[in-house]
Every structure is written in structure tokens, then in C-alpha cells.
Amino acid sequence: MIRLRDVLAAFEQGEAMSLAQLAKNLGVEIDVLDTMIQFWVRKGKIREVCSWGAHCEKCGSHSKCAITTTVPRHYELVKNA
Amino acid sequence: MSSIALAGNPNAGKSTIFNALTGSHQHVGNWPGKTIEKKEGRLRAADQRQITLVDLPGTYSLNAFSVEELIARDYIIDSKPDAVICVLDASNPERSLYLVTQLFDIPVPLVIALNMSDVAEKRGITIDYEQLSTKLGGIPVIPTIGVWEKGIKQLIEVMLTTVQNYAGSPVQMDLGATIETEIAQLQTIIEQDTTLCQYPARWLAINLLENDQQLHKRINQNRVLVEAVATSTQRITEASGEEPDTLIADARYSFIMGVTRDTLTRRPRTTATFSDKLDRIFTHRLLGIPIFLAMMAIVFQVTSIASVPFQDFMDGVVNGPIMRWTATIVGLLGLRDTWMNALLVQGVIPGVGGVLVFVPPLFALFLAIAILENSGYMARAAFVMDRLMSHLGLHGKSFLPLLVGFGCNVPAIYATRTLENEHDRKITGFLIPFMSCSARLPVYALFGTAFFGAASGSLMFAMYIIGIVVAVLTSLFLTKVVYRNKANPPFVMELPPYRLPSLKLLLRSIRERSLAFLHKAGIIISTISLVVWLLLALPTRPGVGSFNDVAPKDSVFGTISSVISPVFIPSGFGTWQASGALVTGIMAKEAIVSTMNQIYVDEEGGKPAAALATPQPSFVDDLGFIALSFGKATVLTVQETFNIIPRTINLLPGITIPEFAFFGADTSGGNTSTALQSILATAFSPLSAVSFCTFVLLYVPCMATVTALRQEYDSRWMITQVFYAPGVAWILATLVYQIGRLLGLGG
């Protein structure tokens, strides 16, 4: 049975990962994985990144950009969190 | 029983269930002190009792991380409804059940409406509702389909029975020995504090261990409890190596996974989805790029042809009613014979208006690109282009900044930050100015319609392709010669499923981009128009005229432009008017059109003066003109959109398919020229028009792009681009013109 700490450990390799990728690696359903990731996002250990890179978040249209809203969400470990 | 709370996840159909339960007996307000909507309704039970139903904000949990969660939680704890109906999304059961595990800790009769059970079935999810109820300690689980009001009657009946037979919370979830020991101790302290009697003791203990800040403030006065919580937290952390909230969340997830493992089955995916099937075509090794080019060709056909009727409409309105109303207002203010009149009527309106005429094709372009983005196709384009990018020595991620550059080069430059490799960043940034941004579109549309009519889309398409070819060749040079040893990391990307574009997202995307363009037109273009007008109004030397009464050629603007113009003789547009327009285009590319409107139309004693001299229609006549023109433009736009198909097929030799003509509307494609286009048709030749457009495509980026280049890279890279681009532009424009002449295509 996967635990929250296992989810966090999966990000410790340093690369941003999509939900689908991580769900496949951990052998868990995407939906429950999403809530587990949101737990760590709230604790500031993981953050969502635009799959095209962190800079997209600085764009004023990021939340409305059709490209970023259609590409699957990616997450990465927050360093020094 | 008097009240029931309707809790549940966002997007689980809670509002639909609420509407089904209450019908028209609803009242909408706001939660006290909040801007979030509160809906209350009345439902009538079988025994005719009236029960108040309160729709709580949708939440995934009852932790105090958001206003919605706080409202939902506080209502259940403080207002103590007689029951809670929890609406969950049956197609996402694992995510949905977290809220239920938190409701276990609150002693309130609970019924679960597992909604959207039809969606769950389509996704291959089978739920054993009885077994699920058993695993949840006997809490009733009712499958519902809110949009069809299926299961609603049963939901009410079961809810009434549950309340009647309620004997306390049926489930106490085991959070683990470490946590349970501390909860028990905290519970004892809580129960001794009469000021906390409104809170269920176990629930409060758990939330304090989860570090709920709202509740910590609430218990501040009870020092014993505050210290006990701190001590418990420390003991748990030391014993388990984890903070209490992590352990508690883990226990909930374990419970949920155990429950779903025993009650839910998912049909394995053995067949290819619709997206997979489409991807076999759109990302085909050989067909992928041609399909992408075909998509772009269609985009430009729609942009150039379908928008022409509305271009004519805008031109008619700007140079007709708007011009007349402005002149009237100026006259009423007693400024008719002053420079203010000239500034507005010959400067700002032709300048800004000349650009606003191109809002329709821009709107069409933004719409087409938004459709491709929203549908998920653009992600495929990036995937397909990755192969090409790698042949050019670039990373697949370079495609996005280059693609963004077709909208505007400025954000495209900033988007290169997504590239990890510094050389990839600089090379991609160097290529971006060759991506024909939307600001250049008015120039292509202007010349395209003036010289090529219905084939103007081909001119636009050709310009975009030329820009791409120049970028490709430049990239090859930079990656094979300048940055020979650059590393190329692999590009891994996940493709989203295809979907029908959301109208809401489309409109939002178009609105943002159009507003950005209008903002630019309103400020930058009007400023440039003002400066150009001023320079056109100033005579170069005494004797050739006075302020605002000088031939354009003898003005400061004309004189400066004349100094530069011989450079462009080999390129076919060595006139002061063309070079003057190109100079203003350095500030903003749209200014080329606005400047040409000011120079050519005013020089010819064109429409502004003529329109004002003729008998003036009344204000009502003008309004009627606007309404009728708009209607005609709408009909013609629909007609021309449909006519793209037969017109394209008719390009094949020997084939003639009739084109549509709705209501006997003009079948010329609405291809009436504006005043500027008519004048340009005499000032340029078709060949020099193409070479001019080629120059505009490639020459120095606008000031905003130059600034972005300087900010993102360094001055040297920016200066290199600023000198390289006009050099390439001049060479290519000259080649186009001279080779065209040699081939007898005009001169």
C-alpha cells in the first residue's frame, strides 16, 4: 500500500514528472495520487510546474493559456523545503 | 428534522442534485462575511414535512486550507444540521472518499450520493454499492445520476430513514496506535473544557494534531490543552519520524485504498482510445509535418478570406461615421480650423483606424490558433516538430517559443527560459524574430488584398513559410558552425487527449489576445500616429510651406525618409513613403499600415477630406449604415468561409465547382478595396508588394522585442540580431524582386 512518503521519495530523483508518469511508476490510480500530491503541495514540499518550464508561471496569461491548460500537469520537488 | 446539509466535491454534480431536490424553492445569498454564494432550498418529504436544504461549497476535504472548506466545516460543526448528504463523483471514487473519512469524526447522520454513476460506467468502473456501504460502516450509498434525477427519490427516503434510526457515528477510523493514544489523551482534556462543548471531542483532537490554525486560535485560552497538543505532536514525530498530519492523512489514504480495492473494479484498457487512433495519423513519421503545414494553410485561408468582409466593414465605419462624428465634435468645440482638427482627422484616426481595420483578420487568426491549442493538436505539432528540431540541432522544447512567436515575439523570447541549455536558449531567441508575429499580419493583409484578392491567403502563407525557412537556415548555421559541440538532451513529452475545444476557453483566449492588440493600438500606435502627423506637418525649410500646410514630400518626415529610400531601389520599393513607413515599423510593426494610411491617403487628398466635403448623412443614417454593413459583413463572412472549399478545389485544372451566394449576396468575396489599398495598387507592383512584405517579415524586430532580447541574453546577442535581421531582409527582398523581374513577373 503506497504511503505519502513514497510519493515524495519518487520526486527525489530531481526531475519534474507528470501525474500519469508517476502513477505508472508507483502502480497507483491517478486520482488518489493527485490528492496525495496535493497534500505535499500544501505542505510546500512539491510544486506544480508548467511542463514547458518554470517560466510559464511568470507569464500573465499562464492560468488561461490554452497550451499550458491542455498539457498534463507536472510536479517537482521543492528544493530546500 | 428541519435542516440538511449538502456537502461534496467540486464538479461532482452537487448543484444538480440540489436543484433536483429543491426544484424552484430556492433562495440564493452569500455566506456571512464572504463573497461565496449560499444556496438554500426547501424539499418536501413524503409526509409533507418541509425540510431546509443548505448547499455547502464544494470541497475535497474539511481542512481549513480554503475559504470553501472553512465554510463547509463550520456550518456542519456550528449549525449542526440534522443530516449530511455527501455527493461524491462515482468516476473518481478514490479522490472523493477523503471527505467521507473526515465526516466519520463528526457525529451526524450521513448518506452518500454516488453521483455520475453513468460516467463511471463509461470509464469502465464497476462499484459494488452494497459492499461499499458495508465497508463504510453501514453508511447508505445511493447511486444517482443528477442530470436525469435518477436515484433522487431513493436518496430522500434513505436519508429520512437514516436520521430516524441514527445511533451515533458508525465508523471510527483507526488512525494508528501512535495517533490514537494521543487522541484519547487530548479528548479527555477537551471534554473538561465547557467552552469547547460545541465541538466533537475526537474531531477537535484530530484537527488540532493536523495543525489547524483556526482551531489553534480557538483553544488559545486553554493553556493545558495548547501544551498537551504540542507535547503530543512532539511525541508522535519522535516515535514515527513523521508529523501527525502526514500520519493521519496516510491512515485515511490507506483506508480509502483498502475500501476501493474491495468494492471497485476497473475494466483494463485493451483497446486504443480515440486519441490513440488520431495520433497514428497526426504524429505519423511521414505525414505528421505535411499535416501540420496543411493545418496552417487552412488557418491562413480562413484568416485572410473569411475576415475580408469585416475588414471592409471596419474601414467603412472608421472612414465614414467615426470620421464624420469626430469632425462634428471638433466643429462643435470651435476647433474646426485649428491644428487639432488636422491632428485627429489626418493623424490619429487614419493612423489608429488604419490598424483597427485589421482586427477582423487578427481575431480570425487568434480563433484558429486557439482551436488548435484547445483541441490538443498543438501538443502533437510540438511532438512532430521535435524530429525536425533535432535535425536543426535544436531541442524539441524550442518549438513552443517559436510557436508563441507567431503571436508575439516578446513573450516568445521570455519563453526560451524553458530551455535548460544556454545555447539552445540563445539560438532559439535569435530565431524568434523570424517568426512572423501577428503585428505583421496587417501588412500582408493590406498588400495581399490590394494585389492578389482572393489569393491573399497564399501571400500570408508564403510569408510564414519564408520566415520559417530563414529561421531553419540560420539555425543550421548557428548549430553546425557557431555552436558545433552543443549537447542535445532527449525530449520527453506526454500528449494530452484530444477534446472538443471549450467555447469558454476559446473566447477567453481570443479576448486576451485581442485586448492586448487593442491596447497596443490605443497607446503605441496612436502615439506613433501623433509623431508621424507632427513630422508630416513640419516643413523642412522655409518656403516649401507652413505648419500643417506642406506637401508630405517636403515635410521633415518626407525629407528623412527620402535620405533612406535609395537603399531600397534594388528591392523594388525605393520610395520615401515606403521607407518612412518601415522606419515607424521599428517601433511597432502595425505602425507600417497606420503610417501608410497617413502618408498615402492624405497625399492623395484621399478619403478624410473627401468624406467630410460631401453632404453629411445624419446620425441616424450613420447608425443605420453601421447596422446594415454589419449584417452584410456577417452574411458574407459565412459565405466566404464556406467558399474556401470550392475555391480551393477550383484551383485544380479542369474543375469548376459553383461557389455559395447566400441571399444573392455579392460573390466577389467582399473584396472591395479600402482607399489605401486602391492607392497602393498604383504605388507598388505585385512583385514589389511581395518584396516589401518579405522585407517587413525579416527586418529588425520591434523595439519591444529588441528590449526583450537585451534582457534575456546580452547586448552583444541583441546587437547581432539587430544587424543580422535587416541584412538578411534586404538581401532576400532584393533577390525576390530581381529574380522576379528576370522571370518576367513584373517590376
Short mmCIF file of N, CA and C in Angstrom, two decimals, chain B residues 518-574:
data_model
loop_
_atom_site.label_atom_id
_atom_site.label_comp_id
_atom_site.label_asym_id
_atom_site.label_seq_id
_atom_site.Cartn_x
_atom_site.Cartn_y
_atom_site.Cartn_z
N LEU B 518 -5.57 45.63 -29.04
CA LEU B 518 -6.28 46.91 -28.98
C LEU B 518 -5.58 47.89 -28.04
N HIS B 519 -5.05 47.35 -26.96
CA HIS B 519 -4.31 48.17 -26.01
C HIS B 519 -3.09 48.78 -26.70
N LYS B 520 -2.42 47.93 -27.47
CA LYS B 520 -1.24 48.40 -28.20
C LYS B 520 -1.64 49.46 -29.21
N ALA B 521 -2.76 49.18 -29.92
CA ALA B 521 -3.23 50.14 -30.92
C ALA B 521 -3.58 51.45 -30.25
N GLY B 522 -4.22 51.35 -29.11
CA GLY B 522 -4.68 52.55 -28.42
C GLY B 522 -3.54 53.43 -27.94
N ILE B 523 -2.44 52.81 -27.50
CA ILE B 523 -1.39 53.62 -26.88
C ILE B 523 -0.22 53.82 -27.85
N ILE B 524 0.40 52.73 -28.24
CA ILE B 524 1.63 52.86 -29.03
C ILE B 524 1.34 53.39 -30.43
N ILE B 525 0.36 52.80 -31.09
CA ILE B 525 0.07 53.22 -32.46
C ILE B 525 -0.42 54.66 -32.49
N SER B 526 -1.25 55.04 -31.55
CA SER B 526 -1.76 56.42 -31.55
C SER B 526 -0.63 57.40 -31.28
N THR B 527 0.32 56.98 -30.44
CA THR B 527 1.48 57.85 -30.18
C THR B 527 2.32 58.00 -31.44
N ILE B 528 2.57 56.88 -32.11
CA ILE B 528 3.35 56.93 -33.35
C ILE B 528 2.61 57.77 -34.38
N SER B 529 1.28 57.58 -34.47
CA SER B 529 0.48 58.36 -35.42
C SER B 529 0.63 59.86 -35.14
N LEU B 530 0.64 60.18 -33.89
CA LEU B 530 0.76 61.59 -33.49
C LEU B 530 2.12 62.14 -33.92
N VAL B 531 3.16 61.37 -33.67
CA VAL B 531 4.52 61.81 -34.03
C VAL B 531 4.65 61.92 -35.55
N VAL B 532 4.13 60.91 -36.26
CA VAL B 532 4.20 60.93 -37.72
C VAL B 532 3.45 62.14 -38.27
N TRP B 533 2.27 62.38 -37.72
CA TRP B 533 1.49 63.54 -38.17
C TRP B 533 2.28 64.83 -37.96
N LEU B 534 2.90 64.93 -36.80
CA LEU B 534 3.68 66.13 -36.48
C LEU B 534 4.83 66.32 -37.47
N LEU B 535 5.54 65.22 -37.74
CA LEU B 535 6.67 65.30 -38.66
C LEU B 535 6.20 65.56 -40.09
N LEU B 536 4.98 65.08 -40.41
CA LEU B 536 4.42 65.37 -41.74
C LEU B 536 3.93 66.82 -41.82
N ALA B 537 3.65 67.40 -40.68
CA ALA B 537 3.12 68.77 -40.66
C ALA B 537 4.22 69.82 -40.65
N LEU B 538 5.43 69.38 -40.30
CA LEU B 538 6.54 70.35 -40.19
C LEU B 538 7.27 70.46 -41.52
N PRO B 539 7.37 71.68 -42.08
CA PRO B 539 8.14 71.82 -43.31
C PRO B 539 9.63 71.72 -42.99
N THR B 540 10.41 71.22 -43.95
CA THR B 540 11.84 71.06 -43.71
C THR B 540 12.56 72.40 -43.71
N ARG B 541 12.08 73.29 -44.58
CA ARG B 541 12.76 74.58 -44.70
C ARG B 541 11.72 75.63 -45.07
N PRO B 542 12.05 76.87 -44.83
CA PRO B 542 11.08 77.93 -45.16
C PRO B 542 10.84 77.97 -46.68
N GLY B 543 9.66 78.34 -47.03
CA GLY B 543 9.36 78.50 -48.44
C GLY B 543 8.63 77.33 -49.05
N VAL B 544 8.73 76.15 -48.44
CA VAL B 544 8.04 74.98 -49.01
C VAL B 544 6.65 74.80 -48.41
N GLY B 545 6.34 75.63 -47.39
CA GLY B 545 5.03 75.52 -46.78
C GLY B 545 5.07 75.98 -45.34
N SER B 546 3.96 75.83 -44.66
CA SER B 546 3.91 76.21 -43.25
C SER B 546 3.42 75.02 -42.44
N PHE B 547 3.33 75.19 -41.13
CA PHE B 547 2.92 74.09 -40.28
C PHE B 547 1.54 73.58 -40.71
N ASN B 548 1.44 72.33 -40.94
CA ASN B 548 0.21 71.65 -41.34
C ASN B 548 -0.27 72.08 -42.73
N ASP B 549 0.61 72.72 -43.47
CA ASP B 549 0.24 73.10 -44.83
C ASP B 549 1.47 72.91 -45.73
N VAL B 550 1.96 71.70 -45.77
CA VAL B 550 3.16 71.40 -46.53
C VAL B 550 2.95 70.06 -47.22
N ALA B 551 3.51 69.95 -48.45
CA ALA B 551 3.40 68.66 -49.15
C ALA B 551 4.17 67.62 -48.35
N PRO B 552 3.62 66.42 -48.20
CA PRO B 552 4.29 65.40 -47.38
C PRO B 552 5.77 65.21 -47.77
N LYS B 553 6.07 65.27 -49.07
CA LYS B 553 7.44 65.03 -49.51
C LYS B 553 8.40 66.10 -48.97
N ASP B 554 7.86 67.30 -48.74
CA ASP B 554 8.71 68.39 -48.27
C ASP B 554 8.69 68.52 -46.76
N SER B 555 7.99 67.63 -46.10
CA SER B 555 7.94 67.69 -44.63
C SER B 555 9.20 67.06 -44.05
N VAL B 556 9.38 67.22 -42.74
CA VAL B 556 10.53 66.60 -42.05
C VAL B 556 10.50 65.09 -42.25
N PHE B 557 9.33 64.53 -42.13
CA PHE B 557 9.18 63.07 -42.30
C PHE B 557 9.59 62.66 -43.70
N GLY B 558 9.08 63.39 -44.69
CA GLY B 558 9.38 63.05 -46.08
C GLY B 558 10.86 63.20 -46.38
N THR B 559 11.47 64.25 -45.84
CA THR B 559 12.89 64.50 -46.11
C THR B 559 13.76 63.41 -45.52
N ILE B 560 13.50 63.05 -44.26
CA ILE B 560 14.30 61.98 -43.62
C ILE B 560 14.12 60.68 -44.37
N SER B 561 12.89 60.38 -44.73
CA SER B 561 12.62 59.12 -45.43
C SER B 561 13.30 59.10 -46.80
N SER B 562 13.37 60.26 -47.44
CA SER B 562 13.99 60.33 -48.77
C SER B 562 15.47 60.00 -48.71
N VAL B 563 16.10 60.31 -47.57
CA VAL B 563 17.54 60.02 -47.43
C VAL B 563 17.76 58.51 -47.43
N ILE B 564 16.82 57.79 -46.82
CA ILE B 564 16.99 56.33 -46.68
C ILE B 564 16.52 55.59 -47.93
N SER B 565 15.57 56.13 -48.63
CA SER B 565 14.86 55.37 -49.67
C SER B 565 15.74 54.78 -50.78
N PRO B 566 16.85 55.43 -51.22
CA PRO B 566 17.64 54.81 -52.30
C PRO B 566 18.14 53.40 -51.98
N VAL B 567 18.28 53.09 -50.68
CA VAL B 567 18.74 51.75 -50.28
C VAL B 567 17.79 50.68 -50.81
N PHE B 568 16.53 51.05 -50.92
CA PHE B 568 15.52 50.05 -51.27
C PHE B 568 15.20 50.00 -52.77
N ILE B 569 15.91 50.78 -53.56
CA ILE B 569 15.65 50.75 -55.01
C ILE B 569 15.87 49.35 -55.58
N PRO B 570 16.97 48.66 -55.22
CA PRO B 570 17.15 47.30 -55.76
C PRO B 570 16.05 46.34 -55.31
N SER B 571 15.39 46.67 -54.19
CA SER B 571 14.36 45.76 -53.67
C SER B 571 12.99 46.07 -54.26
N GLY B 572 12.90 47.16 -55.04
CA GLY B 572 11.66 47.45 -55.75
C GLY B 572 10.74 48.42 -55.04
N PHE B 573 11.10 48.93 -53.89
CA PHE B 573 10.23 49.89 -53.20
C PHE B 573 11.06 51.05 -52.67
N GLY B 574 11.83 51.66 -53.57
CA GLY B 574 12.71 52.76 -53.17
C GLY B 574 12.02 54.11 -53.14
#
